[in-house]
CSV table of C-alpha atoms in Angstrom, one decimal:
chain,number,residue,atom,x,y,z
A,1,UNK,CA,25.3,-41.8,-12.1
A,2,UNK,CA,25.3,-38.4,-13.8
A,3,UNK,CA,23.6,-40.2,-16.7
A,4,UNK,CA,20.6,-41.2,-14.9
A,5,UNK,CA,20.6,-37.5,-12.8
A,6,UNK,CA,20.5,-36.1,-16.3
A,7,UNK,CA,17.5,-38.1,-17.2
A,8,UNK,CA,15.2,-36.8,-14.4
A,9,UNK,CA,12.9,-34.1,-14.4
A,10,UNK,CA,14.3,-32.4,-11.4
A,11,UNK,CA,12.3,-29.8,-9.3
A,12,UNK,CA,13.9,-26.9,-10.8
A,13,UNK,CA,12.9,-27.9,-14.4
A,14,UNK,CA,9.3,-28.6,-13.7
A,15,UNK,CA,9.0,-25.2,-12.1
A,16,UNK,CA,10.1,-23.7,-15.3
A,17,UNK,CA,7.9,-25.8,-17.3
A,18,UNK,CA,5.0,-24.6,-15.2
A,19,UNK,CA,5.8,-20.8,-15.3
A,20,UNK,CA,6.6,-21.0,-19.1
A,21,UNK,CA,3.3,-22.7,-19.9
A,22,UNK,CA,1.5,-20.1,-17.8
A,23,UNK,CA,2.7,-17.7,-19.6
A,24,UNK,CA,2.0,-19.4,-23.4
A,25,UNK,CA,-1.4,-20.5,-22.6
A,26,UNK,CA,-2.9,-17.2,-23.0
A,27,UNK,CA,-1.8,-16.6,-26.4
A,28,UNK,CA,-2.8,-20.3,-27.5
A,29,UNK,CA,-6.1,-20.0,-25.9
A,30,UNK,CA,-6.8,-16.2,-27.4
A,31,UNK,CA,-6.0,-17.5,-30.8
A,32,UNK,CA,-9.7,-19.5,-30.9
A,33,UNK,CA,-11.7,-18.1,-28.1
A,34,UNK,CA,-12.5,-14.8,-29.5
A,35,UNK,CA,-14.0,-16.4,-32.8
A,36,UNK,CA,-16.9,-17.5,-31.0
A,37,UNK,CA,-18.0,-14.1,-30.1
A,38,UNK,CA,-18.7,-12.8,-33.9
A,39,UNK,CA,-22.2,-12.2,-33.8
A,40,UNK,CA,-21.9,-10.8,-30.5
A,41,UNK,CA,-19.2,-8.2,-31.7
A,42,UNK,CA,-21.1,-7.5,-34.7
A,43,UNK,CA,-24.2,-6.5,-33.0
A,44,UNK,CA,-22.1,-4.5,-30.2
A,45,UNK,CA,-20.5,-2.0,-32.9
A,46,UNK,CA,-23.2,-2.2,-35.3
A,47,UNK,CA,-20.8,-3.8,-38.2
A,48,UNK,CA,-20.4,-6.6,-40.4
A,49,UNK,CA,-19.2,-10.3,-39.5
A,50,UNK,CA,-16.4,-9.7,-42.2
A,51,UNK,CA,-15.1,-6.8,-40.5
A,52,UNK,CA,-15.4,-8.4,-37.4
A,53,UNK,CA,-13.5,-11.3,-38.8
A,54,UNK,CA,-10.3,-9.1,-38.9
A,55,UNK,CA,-10.2,-9.2,-35.0
A,56,UNK,CA,-9.1,-12.5,-35.6
A,57,UNK,CA,-7.2,-12.4,-38.7
A,58,UNK,CA,-5.5,-9.5,-37.6
A,59,UNK,CA,-4.0,-11.0,-34.2
A,60,UNK,CA,-3.1,-14.2,-36.5
A,61,UNK,CA,-1.1,-11.6,-38.9
A,62,UNK,CA,0.6,-9.9,-36.3
A,63,UNK,CA,1.7,-13.1,-34.7
A,64,UNK,CA,3.2,-14.5,-38.0
A,65,UNK,CA,5.1,-11.4,-38.8
A,66,UNK,CA,6.4,-11.4,-35.5
A,67,UNK,CA,7.7,-14.7,-35.2
A,68,UNK,CA,10.7,-14.6,-37.3
A,69,UNK,CA,12.0,-11.6,-36.1
A,70,UNK,CA,11.7,-13.2,-32.4
A,71,UNK,CA,14.4,-15.8,-33.5
A,72,UNK,CA,16.9,-12.7,-34.1
A,73,UNK,CA,15.7,-10.8,-31.0
A,74,UNK,CA,16.7,-13.8,-28.7
A,75,UNK,CA,20.5,-13.5,-29.6
A,76,UNK,CA,20.2,-9.6,-29.4
A,77,UNK,CA,18.4,-8.9,-26.2
A,78,UNK,CA,18.4,-12.1,-24.1
A,79,UNK,CA,15.5,-14.8,-23.6
A,80,UNK,CA,14.4,-13.4,-20.2
A,81,UNK,CA,13.9,-9.8,-21.1
A,82,UNK,CA,12.2,-10.8,-24.4
A,83,UNK,CA,9.9,-13.1,-22.6
A,84,UNK,CA,8.8,-10.0,-20.1
A,85,UNK,CA,8.6,-7.9,-23.0
A,86,UNK,CA,6.3,-10.3,-25.0
A,87,UNK,CA,4.1,-11.1,-21.6
A,88,UNK,CA,3.4,-7.2,-20.7
A,89,UNK,CA,2.9,-6.3,-24.3
A,90,UNK,CA,0.3,-9.1,-24.6
A,91,UNK,CA,-1.4,-7.8,-21.6
A,92,UNK,CA,-1.6,-4.4,-22.7
A,93,UNK,CA,-3.0,-5.4,-25.8
A,94,UNK,CA,-5.8,-7.7,-23.9
A,95,UNK,CA,-6.7,-4.9,-21.5
A,96,UNK,CA,-6.9,-2.3,-24.4
A,97,UNK,CA,-9.2,-4.9,-26.5
A,98,UNK,CA,-11.5,-5.2,-23.4
A,99,UNK,CA,-11.7,-1.4,-23.3
A,100,UNK,CA,-12.3,-1.1,-27.4
A,101,UNK,CA,-15.1,1.2,-28.4
A,102,UNK,CA,-15.5,0.3,-32.0
A,103,UNK,CA,-14.5,-2.2,-34.4
A,104,UNK,CA,-11.2,-0.3,-35.6
A,105,UNK,CA,-9.9,-0.1,-32.1
A,106,UNK,CA,-10.7,-3.8,-31.4
A,107,UNK,CA,-8.9,-4.9,-34.4
A,108,UNK,CA,-5.9,-2.4,-33.5
A,109,UNK,CA,-5.4,-3.8,-30.1
A,110,UNK,CA,-5.7,-7.2,-31.3
A,111,UNK,CA,-3.0,-6.6,-33.5
A,112,UNK,CA,-0.8,-5.6,-30.4
A,113,UNK,CA,-1.8,-8.9,-28.6
A,114,UNK,CA,-0.8,-10.6,-31.5
A,115,UNK,CA,2.6,-9.0,-31.6
A,116,UNK,CA,3.0,-10.1,-27.7
A,117,UNK,CA,2.2,-13.5,-28.8
A,118,UNK,CA,4.3,-13.7,-31.6
A,119,UNK,CA,7.0,-13.0,-29.0
A,120,UNK,CA,5.8,-15.1,-26.2
A,121,UNK,CA,4.7,-18.4,-28.2
A,122,UNK,CA,8.2,-19.4,-29.9
A,123,UNK,CA,10.1,-18.2,-26.7
A,124,UNK,CA,8.0,-21.4,-25.0
A,125,UNK,CA,9.9,-23.6,-27.4
A,126,UNK,CA,13.1,-22.0,-26.9
A,127,UNK,CA,13.3,-21.9,-23.1
A,128,UNK,CA,11.9,-25.4,-22.7
A,129,UNK,CA,14.1,-27.1,-25.4
A,130,UNK,CA,17.0,-25.3,-23.7
A,131,UNK,CA,16.5,-26.5,-20.4
A,132,UNK,CA,15.7,-29.9,-21.3
A,133,UNK,CA,18.7,-30.8,-23.5
A,134,UNK,CA,18.9,-33.5,-25.9
A,135,UNK,CA,18.3,-36.2,-23.6
A,136,UNK,CA,14.9,-34.9,-21.8
A,137,UNK,CA,13.8,-33.3,-25.2
A,138,UNK,CA,10.9,-35.8,-26.0
A,139,UNK,CA,9.4,-35.8,-22.4
A,140,UNK,CA,9.7,-31.8,-22.0
A,141,UNK,CA,8.0,-31.2,-25.3
A,142,UNK,CA,5.3,-34.1,-24.6
A,143,UNK,CA,4.4,-31.8,-21.8
A,144,UNK,CA,4.4,-28.9,-23.5
A,145,UNK,CA,1.9,-30.5,-26.2
A,146,UNK,CA,-0.4,-31.0,-23.5
A,147,UNK,CA,-1.1,-27.4,-23.7
A,148,UNK,CA,-0.9,-26.9,-27.5
A,149,UNK,CA,-3.5,-30.0,-28.0
A,150,UNK,CA,-5.9,-28.7,-25.5
A,151,UNK,CA,-5.5,-25.0,-26.2
A,152,UNK,CA,-7.4,-25.0,-29.9
A,153,UNK,CA,-10.0,-27.0,-28.6
A,154,UNK,CA,-10.8,-25.7,-25.3
A,155,UNK,CA,-10.4,-22.2,-26.5
A,156,UNK,CA,-14.0,-21.7,-28.0
A,157,UNK,CA,-15.5,-23.8,-25.1
A,158,UNK,CA,-14.2,-21.4,-22.8
A,159,UNK,CA,-15.0,-18.4,-24.9
A,160,UNK,CA,-18.5,-19.6,-25.1
A,161,UNK,CA,-19.0,-20.0,-21.3
A,162,UNK,CA,-17.3,-16.6,-20.6
A,163,UNK,CA,-19.4,-14.7,-23.3
A,164,UNK,CA,-22.6,-16.0,-22.1
A,165,UNK,CA,-22.1,-15.7,-18.3
A,166,UNK,CA,-19.9,-12.5,-18.4
A,167,UNK,CA,-20.1,-10.9,-21.6
A,168,UNK,CA,-17.5,-10.1,-24.4
A,169,UNK,CA,-15.1,-8.0,-22.6
A,170,UNK,CA,-14.4,-10.4,-19.9
A,171,UNK,CA,-12.9,-12.9,-22.5
A,172,UNK,CA,-10.0,-10.1,-22.5
A,173,UNK,CA,-10.2,-9.3,-19.1
A,174,UNK,CA,-9.3,-12.6,-17.8
A,175,UNK,CA,-5.8,-12.2,-19.4
A,176,UNK,CA,-4.2,-9.7,-17.0
A,177,UNK,CA,-4.7,-11.4,-13.5
A,178,UNK,CA,-3.2,-14.6,-15.0
A,179,UNK,CA,-0.3,-12.4,-17.0
A,180,UNK,CA,0.5,-10.7,-13.7
A,181,UNK,CA,1.0,-14.0,-11.8
A,182,UNK,CA,2.9,-15.1,-14.9
A,183,UNK,CA,5.4,-12.0,-15.2
A,184,UNK,CA,6.2,-12.2,-11.4
A,185,UNK,CA,6.9,-15.6,-11.6
A,186,UNK,CA,8.9,-15.4,-14.7
A,187,UNK,CA,10.9,-12.8,-12.9
A,188,UNK,CA,12.0,-15.3,-10.6
A,189,UNK,CA,12.3,-18.6,-12.1
A,190,UNK,CA,13.2,-17.7,-16.0
A,191,UNK,CA,16.8,-18.1,-16.1
A,192,UNK,CA,18.5,-14.8,-16.5
A,193,UNK,CA,21.1,-16.3,-19.3
A,194,UNK,CA,24.4,-14.7,-20.2
A,195,UNK,CA,24.7,-10.9,-19.7
A,196,UNK,CA,24.1,-9.3,-23.4
A,197,UNK,CA,25.5,-5.6,-23.9
A,198,UNK,CA,24.0,-2.9,-25.5
A,199,UNK,CA,24.8,-3.1,-29.1
A,200,UNK,CA,26.3,-6.6,-29.2
A,201,UNK,CA,24.4,-9.6,-30.7
A,202,UNK,CA,23.7,-10.1,-34.4
A,203,UNK,CA,22.5,-7.5,-36.7
A,204,UNK,CA,19.1,-7.6,-37.8
A,205,UNK,CA,18.7,-9.0,-41.4
A,206,UNK,CA,16.5,-6.2,-42.7
A,207,UNK,CA,16.1,-7.5,-46.0
A,208,UNK,CA,15.3,-11.0,-45.1
A,209,UNK,CA,12.8,-9.7,-42.5
A,210,UNK,CA,10.9,-7.7,-45.3
A,211,UNK,CA,10.7,-10.9,-47.6
A,212,UNK,CA,10.1,-13.5,-44.6
A,213,UNK,CA,7.5,-11.8,-42.4
A,214,UNK,CA,5.3,-10.3,-45.0
A,215,UNK,CA,5.6,-13.7,-47.1
A,216,UNK,CA,4.3,-15.9,-44.4
A,217,UNK,CA,1.5,-13.3,-43.3
A,218,UNK,CA,0.5,-13.2,-47.1
A,219,UNK,CA,0.4,-17.0,-47.4
A,220,UNK,CA,-1.7,-17.2,-44.0
A,221,UNK,CA,-4.0,-14.6,-45.3
A,222,UNK,CA,-4.5,-16.3,-48.5
A,223,UNK,CA,-5.3,-19.6,-46.6
A,224,UNK,CA,-7.7,-18.1,-44.5
A,225,UNK,CA,-9.5,-16.5,-47.0
A,226,UNK,CA,-9.8,-19.9,-49.0
A,227,UNK,CA,-10.9,-21.2,-46.0
A,228,UNK,CA,-13.7,-18.5,-45.4
A,229,UNK,CA,-14.7,-18.8,-49.1
A,230,UNK,CA,-14.3,-22.4,-49.8
A,231,UNK,CA,-12.5,-21.7,-52.8
A,232,UNK,CA,-9.2,-21.0,-54.0
A,233,UNK,CA,-10.1,-19.4,-57.4
A,234,UNK,CA,-10.8,-16.0,-56.0
A,235,UNK,CA,-8.8,-12.7,-56.3
A,236,UNK,CA,-8.6,-12.4,-52.4
A,237,UNK,CA,-7.0,-15.7,-52.3
A,238,UNK,CA,-4.8,-15.9,-55.4
A,239,UNK,CA,-3.1,-12.2,-54.9
A,240,UNK,CA,-1.9,-12.8,-51.3
A,241,UNK,CA,-0.9,-16.4,-52.2
A,242,UNK,CA,1.2,-15.3,-55.1
A,243,UNK,CA,2.7,-12.6,-53.3
A,244,UNK,CA,3.6,-14.8,-50.5
A,245,UNK,CA,5.0,-17.6,-52.3
A,246,UNK,CA,7.1,-15.0,-54.6
A,247,UNK,CA,8.3,-13.1,-51.2
A,248,UNK,CA,9.2,-16.4,-49.8
A,249,UNK,CA,11.4,-17.5,-52.9
A,250,UNK,CA,12.9,-14.2,-52.6
A,251,UNK,CA,13.8,-14.9,-49.1
A,252,UNK,CA,15.3,-18.3,-49.8
A,253,UNK,CA,17.5,-16.8,-52.8
A,254,UNK,CA,18.7,-14.0,-50.2
A,255,UNK,CA,19.3,-16.4,-47.4
A,256,UNK,CA,21.7,-18.4,-49.8
A,257,UNK,CA,23.7,-15.2,-50.5
A,258,UNK,CA,24.0,-13.3,-47.6
A,259,UNK,CA,27.3,-13.1,-46.1
A,260,UNK,CA,27.5,-10.1,-43.8
A,261,UNK,CA,24.6,-11.0,-41.2
A,262,UNK,CA,23.2,-14.1,-40.2
A,263,UNK,CA,19.9,-14.7,-41.9
A,264,UNK,CA,16.8,-14.9,-39.7
A,265,UNK,CA,16.4,-18.6,-40.8
A,266,UNK,CA,19.3,-20.4,-41.9
A,267,UNK,CA,18.0,-22.3,-45.2
A,268,UNK,CA,21.0,-24.8,-44.9
A,269,UNK,CA,19.2,-26.2,-41.9
A,270,UNK,CA,16.9,-28.1,-44.2
A,271,UNK,CA,20.1,-30.0,-45.9
A,272,UNK,CA,19.7,-32.1,-42.6
A,273,UNK,CA,17.3,-34.9,-43.3
A,274,UNK,CA,16.3,-34.9,-39.8
A,275,UNK,CA,15.4,-31.4,-39.4
A,276,UNK,CA,13.5,-31.5,-42.8
A,277,UNK,CA,11.5,-34.7,-41.8
A,278,UNK,CA,10.8,-33.4,-38.3
A,279,UNK,CA,9.5,-29.9,-39.4
A,280,UNK,CA,7.7,-31.4,-42.3
A,281,UNK,CA,5.7,-33.9,-40.2
A,282,UNK,CA,4.9,-31.6,-37.6
A,283,UNK,CA,3.3,-29.3,-39.9
A,284,UNK,CA,1.5,-32.2,-41.3
A,285,UNK,CA,0.3,-32.9,-37.7
A,286,UNK,CA,-1.1,-29.3,-37.5
A,287,UNK,CA,-2.8,-29.6,-40.9
A,288,UNK,CA,-4.7,-32.7,-39.8
A,289,UNK,CA,-5.5,-31.6,-36.3
A,290,UNK,CA,-6.9,-28.4,-37.5
A,291,UNK,CA,-9.0,-30.3,-40.4
A,292,UNK,CA,-10.6,-32.1,-37.9
A,293,UNK,CA,-11.0,-29.3,-35.6
A,294,UNK,CA,-13.1,-27.7,-38.3
A,295,UNK,CA,-15.0,-30.6,-39.7
A,296,UNK,CA,-16.3,-32.0,-36.3
A,297,UNK,CA,-18.3,-29.0,-35.0
A,298,UNK,CA,-20.1,-29.0,-38.4
A,299,UNK,CA,-20.6,-32.9,-38.5
A,300,UNK,CA,-22.3,-32.4,-34.9
A,301,UNK,CA,-24.2,-29.2,-35.9
A,302,UNK,CA,-25.5,-30.3,-39.3
A,303,UNK,CA,-25.8,-34.1,-38.8
A,304,UNK,CA,-27.2,-34.1,-35.3
A,305,UNK,CA,-28.7,-30.6,-34.8
A,306,UNK,CA,-26.5,-29.6,-32.0
A,307,UNK,CA,-25.8,-26.0,-30.9
A,308,UNK,CA,-22.4,-24.5,-31.0
A,309,UNK,CA,-21.5,-25.2,-27.3
A,310,UNK,CA,-23.0,-28.8,-27.3
A,311,UNK,CA,-20.6,-29.4,-30.6
A,312,UNK,CA,-17.6,-27.6,-29.0
A,313,UNK,CA,-18.0,-29.8,-26.1
A,314,UNK,CA,-18.4,-33.1,-28.4
A,315,UNK,CA,-15.1,-32.0,-30.0
A,316,UNK,CA,-13.1,-32.0,-26.7
A,317,UNK,CA,-12.1,-35.7,-26.9
A,318,UNK,CA,-9.8,-35.2,-29.7
A,319,UNK,CA,-7.9,-32.5,-27.6
A,320,UNK,CA,-8.1,-34.9,-24.5
A,321,UNK,CA,-6.8,-38.0,-26.8
A,322,UNK,CA,-3.6,-35.9,-28.0
A,323,UNK,CA,-3.1,-34.5,-24.2
A,324,UNK,CA,-2.8,-38.2,-23.0
A,325,UNK,CA,-0.6,-39.5,-25.7
A,326,UNK,CA,2.1,-36.7,-25.9
A,327,UNK,CA,3.7,-37.2,-22.5
A,328,UNK,CA,3.8,-40.8,-22.8
A,329,UNK,CA,5.2,-40.7,-26.4
A,330,UNK,CA,7.5,-38.1,-25.5
A,331,UNK,CA,9.1,-39.9,-22.7
A,332,UNK,CA,9.3,-43.1,-24.7
A,333,UNK,CA,11.1,-41.0,-27.7
A,334,UNK,CA,13.7,-40.3,-25.4
A,335,UNK,CA,14.7,-43.8,-25.2
A,336,UNK,CA,13.3,-45.2,-28.4
A,337,UNK,CA,13.8,-42.4,-30.8
A,338,UNK,CA,10.7,-41.1,-33.1
A,339,UNK,CA,10.6,-43.5,-36.2
A,340,UNK,CA,8.6,-46.4,-34.5
A,341,UNK,CA,6.3,-44.1,-32.1
A,342,UNK,CA,5.3,-41.8,-35.3
A,343,UNK,CA,4.6,-45.2,-37.2
A,344,UNK,CA,2.4,-46.3,-34.5
A,345,UNK,CA,0.5,-42.7,-33.9
A,346,UNK,CA,0.1,-42.5,-37.8
A,347,UNK,CA,-1.2,-45.9,-37.9
A,348,UNK,CA,-3.8,-45.3,-35.4
A,349,UNK,CA,-5.0,-41.8,-36.4
A,350,UNK,CA,-5.5,-43.5,-40.1
A,351,UNK,CA,-7.6,-46.0,-38.7
A,352,UNK,CA,-9.3,-43.7,-36.7
A,353,UNK,CA,-10.0,-41.1,-39.5
A,354,UNK,CA,-11.2,-44.3,-41.8
A,355,UNK,CA,-13.7,-44.9,-39.2
A,356,UNK,CA,-15.0,-41.6,-39.4
A,357,UNK,CA,-15.8,-41.9,-42.9
A,358,UNK,CA,-18.2,-44.8,-41.9
A,359,UNK,CA,-20.3,-42.7,-39.5
A,360,UNK,CA,-23.7,-41.6,-40.8
A,361,UNK,CA,-26.3,-39.2,-39.7
A,362,UNK,CA,-28.0,-42.3,-38.0
A,363,UNK,CA,-25.1,-43.2,-36.0
A,364,UNK,CA,-25.0,-42.5,-32.4
A,365,UNK,CA,-22.4,-39.5,-31.1
A,366,UNK,CA,-20.7,-41.9,-29.1
A,367,UNK,CA,-19.1,-43.5,-32.2
A,368,UNK,CA,-17.7,-40.1,-33.5
A,369,UNK,CA,-16.5,-39.0,-30.0
A,370,UNK,CA,-14.5,-42.4,-29.8
A,371,UNK,CA,-12.9,-42.0,-33.5
A,372,UNK,CA,-12.2,-38.6,-32.8
A,373,UNK,CA,-10.2,-39.6,-29.3
A,374,UNK,CA,-8.4,-42.0,-31.3
A,375,UNK,CA,-7.5,-39.6,-34.0
A,376,UNK,CA,-6.1,-37.3,-30.9
A,377,UNK,CA,-4.2,-40.2,-29.6
A,378,UNK,CA,-2.7,-40.9,-32.8
A,379,UNK,CA,-1.8,-37.4,-33.9
A,380,UNK,CA,-0.4,-36.9,-30.0
A,381,UNK,CA,1.7,-40.0,-30.8
A,382,UNK,CA,3.2,-38.5,-33.6
A,383,UNK,CA,3.8,-35.0,-32.4
A,384,UNK,CA,5.6,-35.1,-29.3
A,385,UNK,CA,8.5,-37.7,-30.6
A,386,UNK,CA,8.8,-35.5,-33.6
A,387,UNK,CA,9.3,-32.5,-31.7
A,388,UNK,CA,11.8,-34.2,-29.5
A,389,UNK,CA,13.6,-35.5,-32.4
A,390,UNK,CA,13.6,-31.9,-34.2
A,391,UNK,CA,15.5,-30.4,-31.1
A,392,UNK,CA,18.1,-33.2,-30.7
A,393,UNK,CA,19.0,-32.5,-34.7
A,394,UNK,CA,19.5,-28.7,-33.7
A,395,UNK,CA,22.6,-27.0,-32.4
A,396,UNK,CA,22.0,-25.1,-29.1
A,397,UNK,CA,22.8,-21.7,-30.9
A,398,UNK,CA,20.0,-22.9,-33.8
A,399,UNK,CA,17.1,-23.5,-31.5
A,400,UNK,CA,15.6,-19.9,-31.7
A,401,UNK,CA,15.6,-20.4,-35.6
A,402,UNK,CA,14.1,-24.0,-35.4
A,403,UNK,CA,11.4,-22.8,-33.3
A,404,UNK,CA,10.4,-20.1,-35.5
A,405,UNK,CA,10.4,-22.5,-38.4
A,406,UNK,CA,8.1,-25.0,-36.2
A,407,UNK,CA,5.7,-22.3,-35.3
A,408,UNK,CA,5.2,-20.8,-38.8
A,409,UNK,CA,4.6,-24.1,-40.5
A,410,UNK,CA,2.0,-25.3,-37.7
A,411,UNK,CA,0.3,-22.1,-38.5
A,412,UNK,CA,0.3,-22.5,-42.2
A,413,UNK,CA,-0.3,-26.4,-41.9
A,414,UNK,CA,-3.4,-25.3,-39.6
A,415,UNK,CA,-4.7,-22.5,-42.1
A,416,UNK,CA,-4.0,-25.0,-45.1
A,417,UNK,CA,-6.0,-27.9,-43.4
A,418,UNK,CA,-9.1,-25.5,-42.8
A,419,UNK,CA,-9.0,-24.3,-46.2
A,420,UNK,CA,-8.7,-27.7,-47.6
A,421,UNK,CA,-11.5,-29.1,-45.7
A,422,UNK,CA,-13.8,-26.0,-46.3
A,423,UNK,CA,-13.4,-26.7,-50.1
A,424,UNK,CA,-14.1,-30.3,-50.1
A,425,UNK,CA,-17.4,-29.8,-48.1
A,426,UNK,CA,-18.3,-27.2,-50.5
A,427,UNK,CA,-17.3,-29.2,-54.0
A,428,UNK,CA,-18.3,-32.6,-52.4
A,429,UNK,CA,-21.2,-32.0,-50.1
A,430,UNK,CA,-22.6,-28.5,-50.7
A,431,UNK,CA,-25.5,-29.4,-48.8
A,432,UNK,CA,-23.4,-29.9,-45.7
A,433,UNK,CA,-21.5,-26.9,-46.0
A,434,UNK,CA,-24.6,-24.9,-46.6
A,435,UNK,CA,-26.3,-26.3,-43.7
A,436,UNK,CA,-28.4,-29.0,-45.2
A,437,UNK,CA,-28.3,-32.8,-44.6
A,438,UNK,CA,-25.4,-34.1,-47.0
A,439,UNK,CA,-23.0,-36.5,-45.7
A,440,UNK,CA,-20.7,-36.8,-48.7
A,441,UNK,CA,-18.7,-33.6,-47.7
A,442,UNK,CA,-17.8,-34.9,-44.3
A,443,UNK,CA,-16.6,-38.2,-45.8
A,444,UNK,CA,-14.6,-36.7,-48.2
A,445,UNK,CA,-12.9,-34.4,-45.1
A,446,UNK,CA,-12.2,-37.3,-43.3
A,447,UNK,CA,-10.5,-39.3,-46.1
A,448,UNK,CA,-8.7,-36.1,-46.5
A,449,UNK,CA,-7.4,-36.4,-43.1
A,450,UNK,CA,-6.6,-40.2,-43.8
A,451,UNK,CA,-4.7,-39.3,-46.5
A,452,UNK,CA,-2.6,-37.0,-44.5
A,453,UNK,CA,-1.9,-39.9,-42.2
A,454,UNK,CA,-0.5,-42.1,-44.7
A,455,UNK,CA,1.8,-39.2,-46.0
A,456,UNK,CA,3.1,-39.0,-42.1
A,457,UNK,CA,3.6,-42.7,-42.2
A,458,UNK,CA,5.6,-42.6,-45.3
A,459,UNK,CA,7.8,-39.8,-43.7
A,460,UNK,CA,8.4,-41.8,-40.7
A,461,UNK,CA,11.5,-43.6,-41.7
A,462,UNK,CA,13.3,-39.8,-42.6
A,463,UNK,CA,13.1,-39.1,-38.9
A,464,UNK,CA,16.1,-39.5,-36.4
A,465,UNK,CA,16.5,-42.9,-35.0
A,466,UNK,CA,17.0,-43.7,-31.7
A,467,UNK,CA,19.1,-41.2,-30.0
A,468,UNK,CA,22.8,-42.1,-28.7
A,469,UNK,CA,23.7,-41.7,-24.9
A,470,UNK,CA,24.6,-38.3,-24.0
A,471,UNK,CA,28.8,-37.5,-23.6
A,472,UNK,CA,30.2,-36.8,-20.2
A,473,UNK,CA,30.2,-33.0,-21.5
A,474,UNK,CA,26.4,-33.0,-22.1
A,475,UNK,CA,25.8,-34.9,-18.8
A,476,UNK,CA,27.7,-32.5,-17.0
A,477,UNK,CA,26.4,-29.4,-18.6
A,478,UNK,CA,22.6,-30.7,-18.3
A,479,UNK,CA,23.5,-31.2,-14.4
A,480,UNK,CA,24.8,-28.0,-14.2
A,481,UNK,CA,21.9,-26.3,-15.8
A,482,UNK,CA,19.6,-28.7,-13.5
A,483,UNK,CA,21.3,-27.1,-10.4
A,484,UNK,CA,21.1,-23.9,-11.8
A,485,UNK,CA,17.2,-24.0,-12.1
A,486,UNK,CA,16.8,-25.5,-8.8
A,487,UNK,CA,18.5,-22.4,-7.4
A,488,UNK,CA,16.0,-20.1,-8.8
């Protein structure tokens, strides 16, 4: 009977999921919502679009730099204290961004926001993975995946609505009311965890931090520049890319040699085939998702002549398909494992992306909408089981490190997807990239997504198989955790 009880999502866990996702949704939306205001902000501050773009780039770089440090800080300060700190910092950055008086102050305050998001976003994974336990990881990650799927799609749509109806400052003013509620609920619902004495916990691997955090940030900057310029052979791309790769190689060497302190990310985690396969597939899901998210709005604008708002709304079925698939696939993965579900999801996504390559300028929007919905279904069917299998392979003490790896690889995968698609549009269909009527570039972009889904399909056998039954100790521990949550 304890095993049956262990499998249920009890009310305490459901409350924890709701409160955690309420806190995490703000950062997920803000990462894309402000992009639609670029023209408005450039006019407001009488500056160039390239200068305004740093309001988004600075946010993403700050988030990327902070994530690895967060994996260490969990053991040093505790999850609840760190969660509240990240939320408050994000809210301070939001309010300050709403009050920005020039482009410099806006970029600076967006960096503060990014640091707060870099604390909160990976903690969403840590909190939910710890609360779910191995036997419920798929279902909980599936529920979390709904937010992750809809966030990048709804961000620009919500941003456009707020921008047109209430002005650009309201895009930041909407965060504090939500955040205050999230803080008050977190004080009551987020488990306190074991007390952390002052000065205790692991020492910060300072050398590792100085190698890893700037390394990830430099590669993200290079990929972002490549996406904007639609070429890799540019100094603004190659210099940070080479620097970033060199820093990460240096980190790997350092992490394998370190003895006195624990590395920020234990490289030996990748010796586990299940872990390595899970994080790789998850990164590929991010790559494919953002490649489609970048291509589809241009498709609707260039081939069908739609405006930005209509194009954004027509992309929503992609996120909707993923949001529908993730909870079901996650639930099934707790019983069946990840392999067969990932195979099925990859096949659906491959067929749908191949279908997109057959859509021309004279095809009705209904066909591209249906194909995008199917791509979302397929990638959602891959994402939740993969996340569940990842957390089933990790020892509890390594969950923060695993979450840091997943989040950073997803960020880099998304940036790489956008960069590759921009390069394809420029090289294969320069007319489409420049606003002409060519369709070859779009077909090339969809074939690129098709190729990624085939790689996911090939990697599926490397994922962990059917999960074993929980031991009596695991079942009792999970039941105890559920009881503690119910009392919160």
